[in-house]
N, CA, C and O atoms as CSV, one atom per row, in Angstrom:
chain,resi,resn,atom,element,x,y,z
A,1,MET,N,N,-60.640,48.262,233.674
A,1,MET,CA,C,-61.790,47.464,233.321
A,1,MET,C,C,-63.013,48.376,233.367
A,1,MET,O,O,-63.164,49.178,234.289
A,2,ILE,N,N,-63.868,48.250,232.387
A,2,ILE,CA,C,-65.118,49.005,232.358
A,2,ILE,C,C,-66.255,48.047,232.673
A,2,ILE,O,O,-66.423,47.017,232.020
A,3,ILE,N,N,-67.028,48.406,233.683
A,3,ILE,CA,C,-68.116,47.563,234.172
A,3,ILE,C,C,-69.437,48.268,233.907
A,3,ILE,O,O,-69.567,49.471,234.133
A,4,LEU,N,N,-70.405,47.517,233.431
A,4,LEU,CA,C,-71.748,48.063,233.210
A,4,LEU,C,C,-72.682,47.525,234.277
A,4,LEU,O,O,-72.773,46.311,234.463
A,5,ASP,N,N,-73.381,48.412,234.986
A,5,ASP,CA,C,-74.377,47.928,235.946
A,5,ASP,C,C,-75.705,47.720,235.215
A,5,ASP,O,O,-75.773,47.873,233.996
A,6,THR,N,N,-76.741,47.378,235.947
A,6,THR,CA,C,-78.033,47.052,235.339
A,6,THR,C,C,-78.567,48.185,234.478
A,6,THR,O,O,-79.057,47.944,233.374
A,7,SER,N,N,-78.481,49.409,234.964
A,7,SER,CA,C,-79.004,50.543,234.188
A,7,SER,C,C,-78.218,50.727,232.891
A,7,SER,O,O,-78.804,51.041,231.855
A,8,ALA,N,N,-76.917,50.539,232.935
A,8,ALA,CA,C,-76.095,50.662,231.731
A,8,ALA,C,C,-76.347,49.505,230.768
A,8,ALA,O,O,-76.345,49.695,229.551
A,9,VAL,N,N,-76.564,48.307,231.311
A,9,VAL,CA,C,-76.885,47.141,230.477
A,9,VAL,C,C,-78.188,47.394,229.714
A,9,VAL,O,O,-78.269,47.150,228.511
A,10,LYS,N,N,-79.201,47.885,230.426
A,10,LYS,CA,C,-80.486,48.179,229.786
A,10,LYS,C,C,-80.325,49.257,228.714
A,10,LYS,O,O,-80.921,49.168,227.640
A,11,ALA,N,N,-79.519,50.270,229.012
A,11,ALA,CA,C,-79.311,51.350,228.047
A,11,ALA,C,C,-78.582,50.847,226.797
A,11,ALA,O,O,-78.974,51.176,225.678
A,12,LEU,N,N,-77.527,50.056,226.983
A,12,LEU,CA,C,-76.786,49.525,225.836
A,12,LEU,C,C,-77.692,48.659,224.968
A,12,LEU,O,O,-77.721,48.816,223.747
A,13,ALA,N,N,-78.423,47.757,225.586
A,13,ALA,CA,C,-79.326,46.876,224.831
A,13,ALA,C,C,-80.460,47.665,224.175
A,13,ALA,O,O,-81.018,47.240,223.164
A,14,GLY,N,N,-80.794,48.812,224.756
A,14,GLY,CA,C,-81.863,49.651,224.220
A,14,GLY,C,C,-81.414,50.622,223.149
A,14,GLY,O,O,-82.232,51.380,222.627
A,15,GLY,N,N,-80.127,50.619,222.806
A,15,GLY,CA,C,-79.630,51.459,221.721
A,15,GLY,C,C,-79.025,52.784,222.148
A,15,GLY,O,O,-78.913,53.690,221.321
A,16,HIS,N,N,-78.632,52.933,223.397
A,16,HIS,CA,C,-77.998,54.159,223.888
A,16,HIS,C,C,-76.829,54.508,222.973
A,16,HIS,O,O,-75.893,53.724,222.816
A,17,LYS,N,N,-76.897,55.686,222.375
A,17,LYS,CA,C,-75.940,56.062,221.332
A,17,LYS,C,C,-74.483,56.013,221.802
A,17,LYS,O,O,-73.640,55.420,221.130
A,18,THR,N,N,-74.183,56.624,222.938
A,18,THR,CA,C,-72.803,56.674,223.414
A,18,THR,C,C,-72.292,55.298,223.818
A,18,THR,O,O,-71.153,54.947,223.511
A,19,LEU,N,N,-73.124,54.514,224.506
A,19,LEU,CA,C,-72.706,53.164,224.898
A,19,LEU,C,C,-72.512,52.271,223.679
A,19,LEU,O,O,-71.598,51.447,223.659
A,20,ASN,N,N,-73.355,52.423,222.666
A,20,ASN,CA,C,-73.185,51.640,221.445
A,20,ASN,C,C,-71.877,52.013,220.746
A,20,ASN,O,O,-71.181,51.142,220.224
A,21,LEU,N,N,-71.546,53.292,220.736
A,21,LEU,CA,C,-70.278,53.735,220.156
A,21,LEU,C,C,-69.104,53.153,220.937
A,21,LEU,O,O,-68.131,52.686,220.345
A,22,LEU,N,N,-69.193,53.180,222.253
A,22,LEU,CA,C,-68.147,52.608,223.101
A,22,LEU,C,C,-67.982,51.107,222.839
A,22,LEU,O,O,-66.861,50.623,222.680
A,23,ALA,N,N,-69.097,50.373,222.795
A,23,ALA,CA,C,-69.040,48.926,222.544
A,23,ALA,C,C,-68.439,48.637,221.172
A,23,ALA,O,O,-67.659,47.696,221.021
A,24,GLY,N,N,-68.792,49.430,220.188
A,24,GLY,CA,C,-68.233,49.250,218.851
A,24,GLY,C,C,-66.744,49.519,218.806
A,24,GLY,O,O,-65.990,48.775,218.178
A,25,ASN,N,N,-66.317,50.587,219.474
A,25,ASN,CA,C,-64.887,50.912,219.516
A,25,ASN,C,C,-64.094,49.836,220.246
A,25,ASN,O,O,-62.992,49.481,219.827
A,26,MET,N,N,-64.648,49.320,221.325
A,26,MET,CA,C,-63.941,48.301,222.105
A,26,MET,C,C,-63.840,46.981,221.339
A,26,MET,O,O,-62.904,46.211,221.553
A,27,ALA,N,N,-64.778,46.723,220.469
A,27,ALA,CA,C,-64.732,45.496,219.670
A,27,ALA,C,C,-63.538,45.493,218.718
A,27,ALA,O,O,-63.073,44.434,218.298
A,28,HIS,N,N,-63.049,46.679,218.384
A,28,HIS,CA,C,-61.912,46.790,217.463
A,28,HIS,C,C,-60.578,46.950,218.179
A,28,HIS,O,O,-59.541,47.101,217.532
A,29,THR,N,N,-60.595,46.920,219.505
A,29,THR,CA,C,-59.373,47.079,220.293
A,29,THR,C,C,-59.087,45.772,221.012
A,29,THR,O,O,-59.839,45.387,221.907
A,30,PRO,N,N,-58.020,45.083,220.642
A,30,PRO,CA,C,-57.708,43.801,221.282
A,30,PRO,C,C,-57.551,43.940,222.800
A,30,PRO,O,O,-56.860,44.836,223.284
A,31,GLY,N,N,-58.193,43.056,223.526
A,31,GLY,CA,C,-58.074,43.027,224.976
A,31,GLY,C,C,-59.056,43.900,225.724
A,31,GLY,O,O,-59.243,43.716,226.926
A,32,ASP,N,N,-59.693,44.849,225.047
A,32,ASP,CA,C,-60.667,45.713,225.719
A,32,ASP,C,C,-62.042,45.069,225.688
A,32,ASP,O,O,-62.514,44.628,224.640
A,33,ARG,N,N,-62.671,45.021,226.839
A,33,ARG,CA,C,-63.997,44.411,226.955
A,33,ARG,C,C,-64.847,45.209,227.925
A,33,ARG,O,O,-64.334,45.880,228.821
A,34,LEU,N,N,-66.150,45.127,227.732
A,34,LEU,CA,C,-67.117,45.677,228.670
A,34,LEU,C,C,-67.565,44.528,229.559
A,34,LEU,O,O,-68.120,43.543,229.073
A,35,SER,N,N,-67.331,44.648,230.832
A,35,SER,CA,C,-67.659,43.580,231.769
A,35,SER,C,C,-69.043,43.813,232.366
A,35,SER,O,O,-69.342,44.895,232.871
A,36,VAL,N,N,-69.878,42.784,232.301
A,36,VAL,CA,C,-71.229,42.843,232.853
A,36,VAL,C,C,-71.333,41.817,233.979
A,36,VAL,O,O,-71.219,40.617,233.730
A,37,PRO,N,N,-71.550,42.272,235.214
A,37,PRO,CA,C,-71.753,41.327,236.309
A,37,PRO,C,C,-72.979,40.454,236.025
A,37,PRO,O,O,-74.011,40.953,235.577
A,38,ALA,N,N,-72.860,39.168,236.284
A,38,ALA,CA,C,-73.942,38.222,235.968
A,38,ALA,C,C,-75.276,38.620,236.598
A,38,ALA,O,O,-76.327,38.454,235.979
A,39,LEU,N,N,-75.240,39.141,237.821
A,39,LEU,CA,C,-76.498,39.515,238.477
A,39,LEU,C,C,-77.116,40.773,237.872
A,39,LEU,O,O,-78.324,40.980,237.982
A,40,CYS,N,N,-76.304,41.612,237.236
A,40,CYS,CA,C,-76.854,42.759,236.500
A,40,CYS,C,C,-77.555,42.278,235.231
A,40,CYS,O,O,-78.626,42.772,234.879
A,41,LEU,N,N,-76.945,41.315,234.552
A,41,LEU,CA,C,-77.588,40.727,233.377
A,41,LEU,C,C,-78.882,40.028,233.777
A,41,LEU,O,O,-79.894,40.152,233.087
A,42,MET,N,N,-78.855,39.295,234.888
A,42,MET,CA,C,-80.051,38.607,235.379
A,42,MET,C,C,-81.184,39.602,235.636
A,42,MET,O,O,-82.316,39.383,235.206
A,43,GLN,N,N,-80.873,40.703,236.344
A,43,GLN,CA,C,-81.907,41.685,236.674
A,43,GLN,C,C,-82.446,42.367,235.415
A,43,GLN,O,O,-83.652,42.579,235.291
A,44,ALA,N,N,-81.567,42.704,234.497
A,44,ALA,CA,C,-82.006,43.346,233.253
A,44,ALA,C,C,-82.907,42.415,232.447
A,44,ALA,O,O,-83.916,42.855,231.896
A,45,GLU,N,N,-82.554,41.140,232.375
A,45,GLU,CA,C,-83.378,40.163,231.652
A,45,GLU,C,C,-84.710,39.950,232.366
A,45,GLU,O,O,-85.737,39.783,231.708
A,46,ALA,N,N,-84.711,39.953,233.692
A,46,ALA,CA,C,-85.958,39.807,234.448
A,46,ALA,C,C,-86.889,40.992,234.193
A,46,ALA,O,O,-88.110,40.838,234.182
A,47,ASP,N,N,-86.309,42.166,233.990
A,47,ASP,CA,C,-87.100,43.368,233.737
A,47,ASP,C,C,-87.589,43.462,232.297
A,47,ASP,O,O,-88.642,44.042,232.032
A,48,GLU,N,N,-86.831,42.894,231.372
A,48,GLU,CA,C,-87.182,43.019,229.948
A,48,GLU,C,C,-86.805,41.745,229.186
A,48,GLU,O,O,-85.628,41.407,229.055
A,49,GLU,N,N,-87.814,41.058,228.696
A,49,GLU,CA,C,-87.606,39.801,227.983
A,49,GLU,C,C,-86.730,39.994,226.744
A,49,GLU,O,O,-86.890,40.963,226.001
A,50,ASN,N,N,-85.815,39.068,226.536
A,50,ASN,CA,C,-84.891,39.015,225.395
A,50,ASN,C,C,-83.846,40.126,225.367
A,50,ASN,O,O,-83.146,40.287,224.368
A,51,LEU,N,N,-83.733,40.887,226.437
A,51,LEU,CA,C,-82.704,41.914,226.506
A,51,LEU,C,C,-81.317,41.278,226.409
A,51,LEU,O,O,-80.417,41.834,225.780
A,52,SER,N,N,-81.152,40.130,227.023
A,52,SER,CA,C,-79.836,39.475,227.019
A,52,SER,C,C,-79.382,39.137,225.602
A,52,SER,O,O,-78.186,39.180,225.314
A,53,ARG,N,N,-80.295,38.809,224.734
A,53,ARG,CA,C,-79.912,38.497,223.346
A,53,ARG,C,C,-79.307,39.713,222.658
A,53,ARG,O,O,-78.302,39.602,221.955
A,54,ARG,N,N,-79.921,40.868,222.865
A,54,ARG,CA,C,-79.397,42.089,222.254
A,54,ARG,C,C,-78.041,42.453,222.855
A,54,ARG,O,O,-77.135,42.880,222.139
A,55,LEU,N,N,-77.905,42.284,224.155
A,55,LEU,CA,C,-76.657,42.624,224.822
A,55,LEU,C,C,-75.521,41.695,224.390
A,55,LEU,O,O,-74.427,42.156,224.065
A,56,LEU,N,N,-75.782,40.401,224.387
A,56,LEU,CA,C,-74.738,39.430,224.080
A,56,LEU,C,C,-74.360,39.402,222.600
A,56,LEU,O,O,-73.419,38.708,222.216
A,57,ALA,N,N,-75.081,40.148,221.772
A,57,ALA,CA,C,-74.714,40.268,220.364
A,57,ALA,C,C,-73.474,41.145,220.187
A,57,ALA,O,O,-72.821,41.094,219.145
A,58,PHE,N,N,-73.149,41.948,221.202
A,58,PHE,CA,C,-71.951,42.774,221.147
A,58,PHE,C,C,-70.731,41.912,221.465
A,58,PHE,O,O,-70.662,41.292,222.526
A,59,SER,N,N,-69.778,41.874,220.551
A,59,SER,CA,C,-68.594,41.030,220.752
A,59,SER,C,C,-67.687,41.566,221.857
A,59,SER,O,O,-66.831,40.837,222.358
A,60,SER,N,N,-67.860,42.813,222.238
A,60,SER,CA,C,-67.005,43.400,223.269
A,60,SER,C,C,-67.539,43.165,224.692
A,60,SER,O,O,-66.905,43.574,225.665
A,61,VAL,N,N,-68.693,42.514,224.814
A,61,VAL,CA,C,-69.299,42.280,226.121
A,61,VAL,C,C,-68.900,40.907,226.657
A,61,VAL,O,O,-69.019,39.896,225.965
A,62,VAL,N,N,-68.421,40.891,227.911
A,62,VAL,CA,C,-68.138,39.639,228.608
A,62,VAL,C,C,-68.900,39.645,229.929
A,62,VAL,O,O,-69.125,40.699,230.524
A,63,ILE,N,N,-69.290,38.462,230.376
A,63,ILE,CA,C,-70.052,38.339,231.615
A,63,ILE,C,C,-69.110,37.936,232.744
A,63,ILE,O,O,-68.355,36.971,232.626
A,64,ASP,N,N,-69.167,38.685,233.830
A,64,ASP,CA,C,-68.379,38.371,235.029
A,64,ASP,C,C,-69.232,37.440,235.874
A,64,ASP,O,O,-70.225,37.866,236.464
A,65,SER,N,N,-68.849,36.171,235.933
A,65,SER,CA,C,-69.669,35.167,236.610
A,65,SER,C,C,-69.630,35.327,238.123
A,65,SER,O,O,-68.797,36.049,238.672
A,66,LEU,N,N,-70.544,34.642,238.773
A,66,LEU,CA,C,-70.647,34.681,240.225
A,66,LEU,C,C,-70.113,33.344,240.750
A,66,LEU,O,O,-70.848,32.362,240.850
A,67,ASP,N,N,-68.815,33.329,241.084
A,67,ASP,CA,C,-68.226,32.102,241.619
A,67,ASP,C,C,-68.418,32.070,243.138
A,67,ASP,O,O,-69.094,32.933,243.698
A,68,THR,N,N,-67.840,31.101,243.785
A,68,THR,CA,C,-68.038,30.906,245.221
A,68,THR,C,C,-67.602,32.121,246.041
A,68,THR,O,O,-68.354,32.611,246.883
A,69,ILE,N,N,-66.394,32.599,245.791
A,69,ILE,CA,C,-65.875,33.733,246.564
A,69,ILE,C,C,-66.712,34.979,246.319
A,69,ILE,O,O,-67.059,35.691,247.261
A,70,SER,N,N,-67.036,35.246,245.059
A,70,SER,CA,C,-67.829,36.449,244.780
A,70,SER,C,C,-69.244,36.322,245.338
A,70,SER,O,O,-69.820,37.321,245.770
A,71,ALA,N,N,-69.816,35.123,245.340
A,71,ALA,CA,C,-71.162,34.930,245.904
A,71,ALA,C,C,-71.181,35.255,247.395
A,71,ALA,O,O,-72.113,35.897,247.881
A,72,VAL,N,N,-70.162,34.818,248.116
A,72,VAL,CA,C,-70.071,35.115,249.544
A,72,VAL,C,C,-69.883,36.611,249.763
A,72,VAL,O,O,-70.528,37.198,250.632
A,73,SER,N,N,-69.011,37.223,248.988
A,73,SER,CA,C,-68.760,38.661,249.131
A,73,SER,C,C,-69.987,39.488,248.799
A,73,SER,O,O,-70.329,40.421,249.526
A,74,VAL,N,N,-70.653,39.145,247.698
A,74,VAL,CA,C,-71.861,39.870,247.307
A,74,VAL,C,C,-72.953,39.676,248.356
A,74,VAL,O,O,-73.651,40.629,248.701
A,75,GLY,N,N,-73.107,38.472,248.858
A,75,GLY,CA,C,-74.088,38.216,249.912
A,75,GLY,C,C,-73.821,39.043,251.155
A,75,GLY,O,O,-74.751,39.551,251.782
A,76,THR,N,N,-72.555,39.179,251.510
A,76,THR,CA,C,-72.181,40.000,252.666
A,76,THR,C,C,-72.526,41.469,252.420
A,76,THR,O,O,-73.023,42.147,253.318
A,77,MET,N,N,-72.266,41.958,251.216
A,77,MET,CA,C,-72.597,43.349,250.880
A,77,MET,C,C,-74.101,43.594,250.959
A,77,MET,O,O,-74.539,44.633,251.453
A,78,ILE,N,N,-74.890,42.636,250.470
A,78,ILE,CA,C,-76.346,42.770,250.530
A,78,ILE,C,C,-76.788,42.825,251.989
A,78,ILE,O,O,-77.576,43.692,252.369
A,79,ARG,N,N,-76.285,41.907,252.800
A,79,ARG,CA,C,-76.635,41.862,254.219
A,79,ARG,C,C,-76.246,43.153,254.935
A,79,ARG,O,O,-76.953,43.609,255.834
A,80,ASP,N,N,-75.109,43.743,254.527
A,80,ASP,CA,C,-74.621,44.959,255.162
A,80,ASP,C,C,-75.284,46.226,254.623
A,80,ASP,O,O,-74.941,47.332,255.042
A,81,GLY,N,N,-76.225,46.071,253.700
A,81,GLY,CA,C,-77.024,47.208,253.248
A,81,GLY,C,C,-76.466,48.038,252.113
A,81,GLY,O,O,-76.827,49.205,251.967
A,82,TYR,N,N,-75.587,47.453,251.302
A,82,TYR,CA,C,-75.037,48.203,250.172
A,82,TYR,C,C,-75.938,48.226,248.948
A,82,TYR,O,O,-75.625,48.904,247.970
A,83,GLY,N,N,-77.046,47.503,248.980
A,83,GLY,CA,C,-77.975,47.498,247.847
A,83,GLY,C,C,-78.483,46.105,247.554
A,83,GLY,O,O,-78.290,45.173,248.335
A,84,GLY,N,N,-79.137,45.981,246.412
A,84,GLY,CA,C,-79.674,44.700,245.978
A,84,GLY,C,C,-78.599,43.831,245.357
A,84,GLY,O,O,-77.446,44.249,245.243
A,85,PRO,N,N,-78.969,42.623,244.955
A,85,PRO,CA,C,-77.985,41.694,244.384
A,85,PRO,C,C,-77.230,42.253,243.177
A,85,PRO,O,O,-76.013,42.094,243.081
A,86,ASP,N,N,-77.940,42.901,242.263
A,86,ASP,CA,C,-77.257,43.410,241.074
A,86,ASP,C,C,-76.312,44.566,241.412
A,86,ASP,O,O,-75.195,44.623,240.897
A,87,THR,N,N,-76.745,45.467,242.254
A,87,THR,CA,C,-75.896,46.593,242.663
A,87,THR,C,C,-74.652,46.093,243.389
A,87,THR,O,O,-73.545,46.572,243.139
A,88,CYS,N,N,-74.834,45.140,244.279
A,88,CYS,CA,C,-73.698,44.609,245.039
A,88,CYS,C,C,-72.738,43.821,244.155
A,88,CYS,O,O,-71.529,43.853,244.385
A,89,HIS,N,N,-73.248,43.115,243.153
A,89,HIS,CA,C,-72.342,42.402,242.250
A,89,HIS,C,C,-71.542,43.399,241.415
A,89,HIS,O,O,-70.352,43.191,241.179
A,90,ALA,N,N,-72.179,44.468,240.971
A,90,ALA,CA,C,-71.451,45.506,240.229
A,90,ALA,C,C,-70.386,46.144,241.123
A,90,ALA,O,O,-69.261,46.388,240.688
A,91,LEU,N,N,-70.753,46.407,242.366
A,91,LEU,CA,C,-69.803,46.978,243.318
A,91,LEU,C,C,-68.634,46.019,243.555
A,91,LEU,O,O,-67.480,46.447,243.579
A,92,TYR,N,N,-68.917,44.747,243.727
A,92,TYR,CA,C,-67.874,43.742,243.914
A,92,TYR,C,C,-66.916,43.724,242.711
A,92,TYR,O,O,-65.698,43.666,242.879
A,93,CYS,N,N,-67.476,43.774,241.513
A,93,CYS,CA,C,-66.647,43.745,240.297
A,93,CYS,C,C,-65.761,44.982,240.179
A,93,CYS,O,O,-64.702,44.927,239.553
A,94,ALA,N,N,-66.184,46.094,240.775
A,94,ALA,CA,C,-65.408,47.335,240.705
A,94,ALA,C,C,-64.267,47.376,241.724
A,94,ALA,O,O,-63.383,48.227,241.633
A,95,LEU,N,N,-64.287,46.461,242.688
A,95,LEU,CA,C,-63.233,46.433,243.697
A,95,LEU,C,C,-61.944,45.862,243.106
A,95,LEU,O,O,-61.992,45.074,242.161
A,96,PRO,N,N,-60.793,46.254,243.655
A,96,PRO,CA,C,-59.520,45.711,243.161
A,96,PRO,C,C,-59.480,44.186,243.291
A,96,PRO,O,O,-59.926,43.624,244.292
A,97,ARG,N,N,-58.936,43.524,242.257
A,97,ARG,CA,C,-58.823,42.065,242.257
A,97,ARG,C,C,-57.452,41.669,241.730
A,97,ARG,O,O,-56.849,42.402,240.946
A,98,PRO,N,N,-56.960,40.511,242.159
A,98,PRO,CA,C,-55.618,40.081,241.714
A,98,PRO,C,C,-55.502,39.921,240.201
A,98,PRO,O,O,-54.444,40.197,239.637
A,99,GLU,N,N,-56.563,39.482,239.537
A,99,GLU,CA,C,-56.476,39.236,238.091
A,99,GLU,C,C,-56.554,40.505,237.252
A,99,GLU,O,O,-56.326,40.465,236.043
A,100,PHE,N,N,-56.877,41.637,237.889
A,100,PHE,CA,C,-56.929,42.905,237.166
A,100,PHE,C,C,-56.362,43.990,238.058
A,100,PHE,O,O,-56.936,44.301,239.102
A,101,THR,N,N,-55.257,44.560,237.662
A,101,THR,CA,C,-54.572,45.520,238.525
A,101,THR,C,C,-54.843,46.969,238.143
A,101,THR,O,O,-54.382,47.877,238.835
A,102,GLY,N,N,-55.570,47.209,237.071
A,102,GLY,CA,C,-55.840,48.580,236.645
A,102,GLY,C,C,-57.013,49.204,237.387
A,102,GLY,O,O,-57.550,48.632,238.335
A,103,LEU,N,N,-57.391,50.373,236.937
A,103,LEU,CA,C,-58.504,51.104,237.512
A,103,LEU,C,C,-59.817,50.619,236.906
A,103,LEU,O,O,-59.956,50.558,235.684
A,104,SER,N,N,-60.768,50.279,237.751
A,104,SER,CA,C,-62.094,49.884,237.279
A,104,SER,C,C,-63.005,51.098,237.236
A,104,SER,O,O,-63.007,51.923,238.150
A,105,ILE,N,N,-63.773,51.196,236.170
A,105,ILE,CA,C,-64.742,52.276,236.002
A,105,ILE,C,C,-66.109,51.639,235.869
A,105,ILE,O,O,-66.313,50.751,235.042
A,106,LEU,N,N,-67.036,52.092,236.680
A,106,LEU,CA,C,-68.390,51.556,236.694
A,106,LEU,C,C,-69.315,52.520,235.964
A,106,LEU,O,O,-69.562,53.627,236.441
A,107,LEU,N,N,-69.824,52.105,234.815
A,107,LEU,CA,C,-70.778,52.922,234.068
A,107,LEU,C,C,-72.172,52.647,234.598
A,107,LEU,O,O,-72.568,51.492,234.751
A,108,THR,N,N,-72.912,53.703,234.878
A,108,THR,CA,C,-74.215,53.566,235.515
A,108,THR,C,C,-75.131,54.727,235.154
A,108,THR,O,O,-74.676,55.793,234.740
A,109,GLY,N,N,-76.401,54.503,235.314
A,109,GLY,CA,C,-77.386,55.568,235.186
A,109,GLY,C,C,-77.752,56.137,236.538
A,109,GLY,O,O,-78.560,57.061,236.625
A,110,ASN,N,N,-77.160,55.589,237.612
A,110,ASN,CA,C,-77.490,56.008,238.972
A,110,ASN,C,C,-76.233,55.998,239.841
A,110,ASN,O,O,-75.984,55.041,240.574
A,111,GLU,N,N,-75.451,57.060,239.754
A,111,GLU,CA,C,-74.199,57.132,240.511
A,111,GLU,C,C,-74.423,57.114,242.026
A,111,GLU,O,O,-73.542,56.696,242.778
A,112,ASP,N,N,-75.585,57.562,242.470
A,112,ASP,CA,C,-75.879,57.614,243.903
A,112,ASP,C,C,-76.074,56.235,244.526
A,112,ASP,O,O,-76.129,56.119,245.751
A,113,ALA,N,N,-76.179,55.193,243.712
A,113,ALA,CA,C,-76.379,53.836,244.237
A,113,ALA,C,C,-75.088,53.245,244.800
A,113,ALA,O,O,-75.111,52.192,245.438
A,114,TYR,N,N,-73.961,53.921,244.564
A,114,TYR,CA,C,-72.670,53.367,244.953
A,114,TYR,C,C,-71.990,54.255,245.995
A,114,TYR,O,O,-72.139,55.477,245.968
A,115,PRO,N,N,-71.247,53.641,246.909
A,115,PRO,CA,C,-70.607,54.417,247.977
A,115,PRO,C,C,-69.437,55.257,247.447
A,115,PRO,O,O,-68.907,54.993,246.368
A,116,PRO,N,N,-69.048,56.268,248.224
A,116,PRO,CA,C,-67.876,57.065,247.840
A,116,PRO,C,C,-66.644,56.172,247.705
A,116,PRO,O,O,-66.494,55.182,248.421
A,117,GLY,N,N,-65.780,56.538,246.787
A,117,GLY,CA,C,-64.558,55.767,246.566
A,117,GLY,C,C,-64.636,54.860,245.355
A,117,GLY,O,O,-63.609,54.413,244.845
A,118,VAL,N,N,-65.851,54.582,244.887
A,118,VAL,CA,C,-66.024,53.777,243.680
A,118,VAL,C,C,-66.051,54.738,242.498
A,118,VAL,O,O,-66.804,55.712,242.506
A,119,VAL,N,N,-65.238,54.471,241.488
A,119,VAL,CA,C,-65.192,55.343,240.316
A,119,VAL,C,C,-66.389,55.022,239.433
A,119,VAL,O,O,-66.437,53.985,238.771
A,120,THR,N,N,-67.358,55.939,239.438
A,120,THR,CA,C,-68.557,55.772,238.625
A,120,THR,C,C,-68.624,56.886,237.591
A,120,THR,O,O,-68.164,58.003,237.828
A,121,VAL,N,N,-69.199,56.566,236.452
A,121,VAL,CA,C,-69.425,57.553,235.399
A,121,VAL,C,C,-70.866,57.408,234.951
A,121,VAL,O,O,-71.312,56.315,234.601
A,122,ASP,N,N,-71.587,58.512,234.964
A,122,ASP,CA,C,-72.972,58.514,234.508
A,122,ASP,C,C,-72.996,58.307,232.998
A,122,ASP,O,O,-72.278,58.987,232.265
A,123,ILE,N,N,-73.806,57.385,232.540
A,123,ILE,CA,C,-73.853,57.064,231.105
A,123,ILE,C,C,-74.356,58.234,230.264
A,123,ILE,O,O,-74.159,58.257,229.049
A,124,ASP,N,N,-74.996,59.189,230.898
A,124,ASP,CA,C,-75.502,60.354,230.157
A,124,ASP,C,C,-74.671,61.612,230.373
A,124,ASP,O,O,-75.067,62.697,229.949
A,125,SER,N,N,-73.516,61.473,231.031
A,125,SER,CA,C,-72.671,62.653,231.232
A,125,SER,C,C,-72.053,63.057,229.906
A,125,SER,O,O,-71.665,62.199,229.113
A,126,PRO,N,N,-71.957,64.359,229.659
A,126,PRO,CA,C,-71.441,64.815,228.361
A,126,PRO,C,C,-69.990,64.397,228.107
A,126,PRO,O,O,-69.586,64.287,226.949
A,127,GLY,N,N,-69.207,64.166,229.146
A,127,GLY,CA,C,-67.811,63.823,228.951
A,127,GLY,C,C,-67.507,62.342,229.029
A,127,GLY,O,O,-66.347,61.963,229.193
A,128,MET,N,N,-68.521,61.489,228.915
A,128,MET,CA,C,-68.300,60.057,229.099
A,128,MET,C,C,-67.234,59.496,228.176
A,128,MET,O,O,-66.437,58.660,228.602
A,129,LEU,N,N,-67.196,59.924,226.946
A,129,LEU,CA,C,-66.190,59.431,226.003
A,129,LEU,C,C,-65.081,60.448,225.758
A,129,LEU,O,O,-64.323,60.334,224.795
A,130,GLY,N,N,-64.992,61.434,226.631
A,130,GLY,CA,C,-63.934,62.427,226.481
A,130,GLY,C,C,-64.355,63.647,225.702
A,130,GLY,O,O,-63.515,64.505,225.432
A,131,PHE,N,N,-65.614,63.768,225.326
A,131,PHE,CA,C,-66.109,64.929,224.610
A,131,PHE,C,C,-66.891,65.818,225.562
A,131,PHE,O,O,-67.640,65.316,226.400
A,132,TYR,N,N,-66.729,67.120,225.446
A,132,TYR,CA,C,-67.451,68.044,226.309
A,132,TYR,C,C,-68.292,68.984,225.501
A,132,TYR,O,O,-68.976,69.839,226.064
């Protein structure tokens, strides 16, 4: 699963070339989606009006909602000092879950916001799509 945090959401909606290419490629691959934690979408929209409209225009983007269990877990992460609501929701989405058994990759503009052990990829790294 590929997860976009707030910085990646803002970049995709802002026309980031590599992220736009990734979103376009994923739209043509059945079952592949870019997952956006709801609190990352909330923060991005709070920072920039109508950003959500541009983001949700991508057919490959799905929103990971904040249900009861995830709300409690994210709240615990915030209380324990792992970051703000959006960062903690992205971190929660990157953790192993029963409904998804593969490797989660968190695309971000700030890899230092996440603890060791979380697979993060900087959206501006030259090898993000396998090109060096």
